[in-house]
Every structure is written in structure tokens, then in C-alpha cells.
GROMACS .gro file of C-alpha atoms in nm:
model
  143
    1MET     CA    1  -0.568   1.775   1.197
    2LYS     CA    2  -0.542   1.731   0.808
    3LEU     CA    3  -0.196   1.795   0.811
    4LYS     CA    4  -0.123   1.558   1.094
    5LEU     CA    5  -0.287   1.288   0.902
    6GLN     CA    6  -0.098   1.372   0.583
    7LEU     CA    7   0.241   1.382   0.781
    8SER     CA    8   0.143   1.047   0.956
    9LEU     CA    9   0.070   0.879   0.597
   10PHE     CA   10   0.423   1.029   0.476
   11VAL     CA   11   0.581   0.883   0.781
   12SER     CA   12   0.420   0.548   0.719
   13LEU     CA   13   0.510   0.564   0.337
   14LEU     CA   14   0.855   0.641   0.431
   15LEU     CA   15   0.858   0.328   0.683
   16ALA     CA   16   0.708   0.109   0.432
   17CYS     CA   17   0.966   0.195   0.199
   18SER     CA   18   1.263   0.138   0.438
   19SER     CA   19   1.102  -0.192   0.500
   20ALA     CA   20   1.026  -0.332   0.136
   21GLY     CA   21   1.343  -0.520   0.116
   22ILE     CA   22   1.417  -0.404  -0.233
   23LEU     CA   23   1.675  -0.112  -0.310
   24PHE     CA   24   1.502   0.127  -0.532
   25ALA     CA   25   1.663   0.448  -0.697
   26GLY     CA   26   1.598   0.634  -1.003
   27ALA     CA   27   1.939   0.499  -1.134
   28PRO     CA   28   2.004   0.106  -1.116
   29ALA     CA   29   2.196   0.045  -0.804
   30LYS     CA   30   2.400  -0.273  -0.705
   31SER     CA   31   2.300  -0.503  -0.440
   32GLU     CA   32   2.504  -0.715  -0.201
   33GLN     CA   33   2.545  -0.969  -0.449
   34GLY     CA   34   2.656  -0.700  -0.698
   35THR     CA   35   2.348  -0.757  -0.899
   36LYS     CA   36   2.160  -0.438  -1.006
   37GLN     CA   37   1.824  -0.339  -0.885
   38LYS     CA   38   1.508  -0.211  -1.058
   39THR     CA   39   1.305   0.117  -1.010
   40ALA     CA   40   0.980   0.057  -0.860
   41ILE     CA   41   0.618   0.225  -0.782
   42ALA     CA   42   0.481   0.245  -0.449
   43ARG     CA   43   0.088   0.261  -0.454
   44VAL     CA   44  -0.071   0.363  -0.139
   45TRP     CA   45  -0.424   0.287  -0.028
   46HIS     CA   46  -0.576   0.415   0.298
   47GLY     CA   47  -0.877   0.315   0.486
   48ARG     CA   48  -1.062   0.375   0.811
   49THR     CA   49  -1.285   0.111   1.006
   50PRO     CA   50  -1.447   0.122   1.350
   51ALA     CA   51  -1.191  -0.019   1.575
   52LYS     CA   52  -1.432  -0.297   1.669
   53LYS     CA   53  -1.434  -0.439   1.321
   54ALA     CA   54  -1.069  -0.385   1.269
   55ASP     CA   55  -0.977  -0.774   1.328
   56GLU     CA   56  -1.258  -0.894   1.107
   57TYR     CA   57  -1.182  -0.627   0.836
   58TYR     CA   58  -0.804  -0.721   0.832
   59ALA     CA   59  -0.875  -1.105   0.775
   60TYR     CA   60  -1.105  -1.007   0.497
   61LEU     CA   61  -0.855  -0.762   0.373
   62GLN     CA   62  -0.583  -1.028   0.370
   63GLU     CA   63  -0.821  -1.281   0.198
   64ALA     CA   64  -0.985  -1.071  -0.064
   65GLY     CA   65  -0.701  -0.818  -0.132
   66VAL     CA   66  -0.379  -0.861  -0.012
   67LYS     CA   67  -0.356  -1.247  -0.173
   68LYS     CA   68  -0.490  -1.126  -0.506
   69ILE     CA   69  -0.259  -0.840  -0.543
   70GLN     CA   70   0.046  -1.072  -0.446
   71LYS     CA   71  -0.073  -1.272  -0.746
   72ILE     CA   72  -0.074  -0.996  -1.001
   73PRO     CA   73   0.204  -1.001  -1.272
   74GLY     CA   74   0.435  -0.707  -1.217
   75ASN     CA   75   0.364  -0.698  -0.812
   76LEU     CA   76   0.685  -0.687  -0.623
   77GLY     CA   77   0.518  -0.724  -0.283
   78VAL     CA   78   0.267  -0.571  -0.008
   79GLN     CA   79   0.256  -0.432   0.325
   80VAL     CA   80  -0.033  -0.354   0.557
   81PHE     CA   81   0.003  -0.110   0.844
   82ARG     CA   82  -0.265  -0.076   1.116
   83ARG     CA   83  -0.314   0.184   1.373
   84THR     CA   84  -0.601   0.242   1.626
   85SER     CA   85  -0.691   0.566   1.793
   86ALA     CA   86  -0.999   0.706   1.944
   87GLY     CA   87  -1.217   0.390   1.838
   88VAL     CA   88  -1.101   0.394   1.455
   89THR     CA   89  -0.854   0.186   1.292
   90GLU     CA   90  -0.668   0.303   1.021
   91PHE     CA   91  -0.531   0.063   0.753
   92THR     CA   92  -0.260   0.174   0.494
   93VAL     CA   93  -0.186  -0.083   0.224
   94ILE     CA   94   0.134  -0.017   0.014
   95SER     CA   95   0.178  -0.254  -0.289
   96TYR     CA   96   0.494  -0.234  -0.495
   97TRP     CA   97   0.520  -0.249  -0.840
   98LYS     CA   98   0.770  -0.270  -1.139
   99SER     CA   99   0.618   0.010  -1.313
  100LEU     CA  100   0.312   0.227  -1.392
  101ASP     CA  101   0.258  -0.040  -1.708
  102ALA     CA  102   0.209  -0.314  -1.430
  103ILE     CA  103  -0.035  -0.125  -1.257
  104HIS     CA  104  -0.224  -0.014  -1.555
  105GLN     CA  105  -0.271  -0.393  -1.649
  106PHE     CA  106  -0.474  -0.465  -1.322
  107ALA     CA  107  -0.610  -0.118  -1.278
  108GLY     CA  108  -0.720   0.002  -1.620
  109ASN     CA  109  -0.669   0.363  -1.762
  110ASP     CA  110  -0.738   0.532  -1.463
  111ILE     CA  111  -0.502   0.415  -1.211
  112GLU     CA  112  -0.547   0.679  -0.955
  113LYS     CA  113  -0.921   0.529  -0.890
  114THR     CA  114  -0.960   0.305  -0.594
  115HIS     CA  115  -1.046  -0.051  -0.650
  116ASN     CA  116  -1.263  -0.116  -0.337
  117LEU     CA  117  -1.332  -0.480  -0.253
  118PRO     CA  118  -1.652  -0.587  -0.260
  119ARG     CA  119  -1.761  -0.596   0.125
  120ASP     CA  120  -1.554  -0.245   0.207
  121PRO     CA  121  -1.876  -0.081   0.263
  122GLU     CA  122  -1.973  -0.292   0.544
  123TYR     CA  123  -1.640  -0.208   0.712
  124LEU     CA  124  -1.512   0.117   0.619
  125ILE     CA  125  -1.614   0.463   0.745
  126LYS     CA  126  -1.572   0.612   0.426
  127LEU     CA  127  -1.454   0.492   0.069
  128GLU     CA  128  -1.178   0.649  -0.036
  129PRO     CA  129  -1.197   0.768  -0.404
  130THR     CA  130  -0.825   0.749  -0.504
  131VAL     CA  131  -0.494   0.590  -0.422
  132LYS     CA  132  -0.147   0.786  -0.469
  133HIS     CA  133   0.150   0.631  -0.638
  134TYR     CA  134   0.523   0.713  -0.571
  135GLU     CA  135   0.845   0.657  -0.701
  136VAL     CA  136   1.039   0.465  -0.484
  137VAL     CA  137   1.377   0.640  -0.489
  138PHE     CA  138   1.576   0.504  -0.186
  139ASP     CA  139   1.528   0.207   0.055
  140GLU     CA  140   1.793   0.091   0.290
  141ARG     CA  141   1.628  -0.164   0.517
  142LYS     CA  142   1.831  -0.380   0.766
  143ARG     CA  143   1.711  -0.732   0.805
   0.00000   0.00000   0.00000
């Protein structure tokens, strides 16, 4: 079960990277316009809520979380994934950042620590203690 969840999260991350709209690589690459693209860091958070609370939580997540993340200097964008199975709705939020330094500026010294929203305990089945960070090394999304 844990391997299946990890595989599901990995696939979600791959899908998110492919739909981020920015080409990321360890070395700068050229875009269609011939300009160089920058590397980025993906910050991945995961939470689960009872399915009956999913719509309400999603609205709260957008207002209290996503909109604030988008305004933070160094943020390159945010994606929210949602999946419901067996009465539980999983949310995966992937935010993209210019660098680890940009993440440190809003998250503090321990960037792996989850910054829960004030009302998360009302909705989430379990508060995840950590988030994960990934260097985005490839993205070839077609629009």
C-alpha cells in the first residue's frame, strides 16, 4: 500500500512537472523564442480529507493557501491535484520556486517542515509533518 501511494505521488509529480509550463534543466536550455530557461525547485505537499469535506477544503485551500503562495517572491506557479477513492480525497499541491533560497525566505531555516494552514486540523485526516523538494530537471509540456 505504501509503495502504491509513493508511486502515485511520483506519477503525480511527473505529471505536474510536465504541465508546469516551464522547461527546467540542470543546464539552461533554449525556449521556442531562443531565450534561456531557468532551473526550478518543486515543493510537494500532500494531505487527505474525508470526501464529504473535499469541496469545502478545496475552496479553503485556494483562498488561504494557493493565493498566498502565488504572491510570494520567487514563486513560479502552483498546481493542485485532487483524487477521491474509498471515501477519502487526497490533495497534492506542487509549488514551483526559483531556488531553495526563495523557499527559505518564506519557510524559514527548516524548509522541509510543513506550514499548515490555520484550519487544516478541521479538514485533514492527519497533518503531514514534512514536505518534499525536487529539482525539476525536465518539462516538455504541450499546450
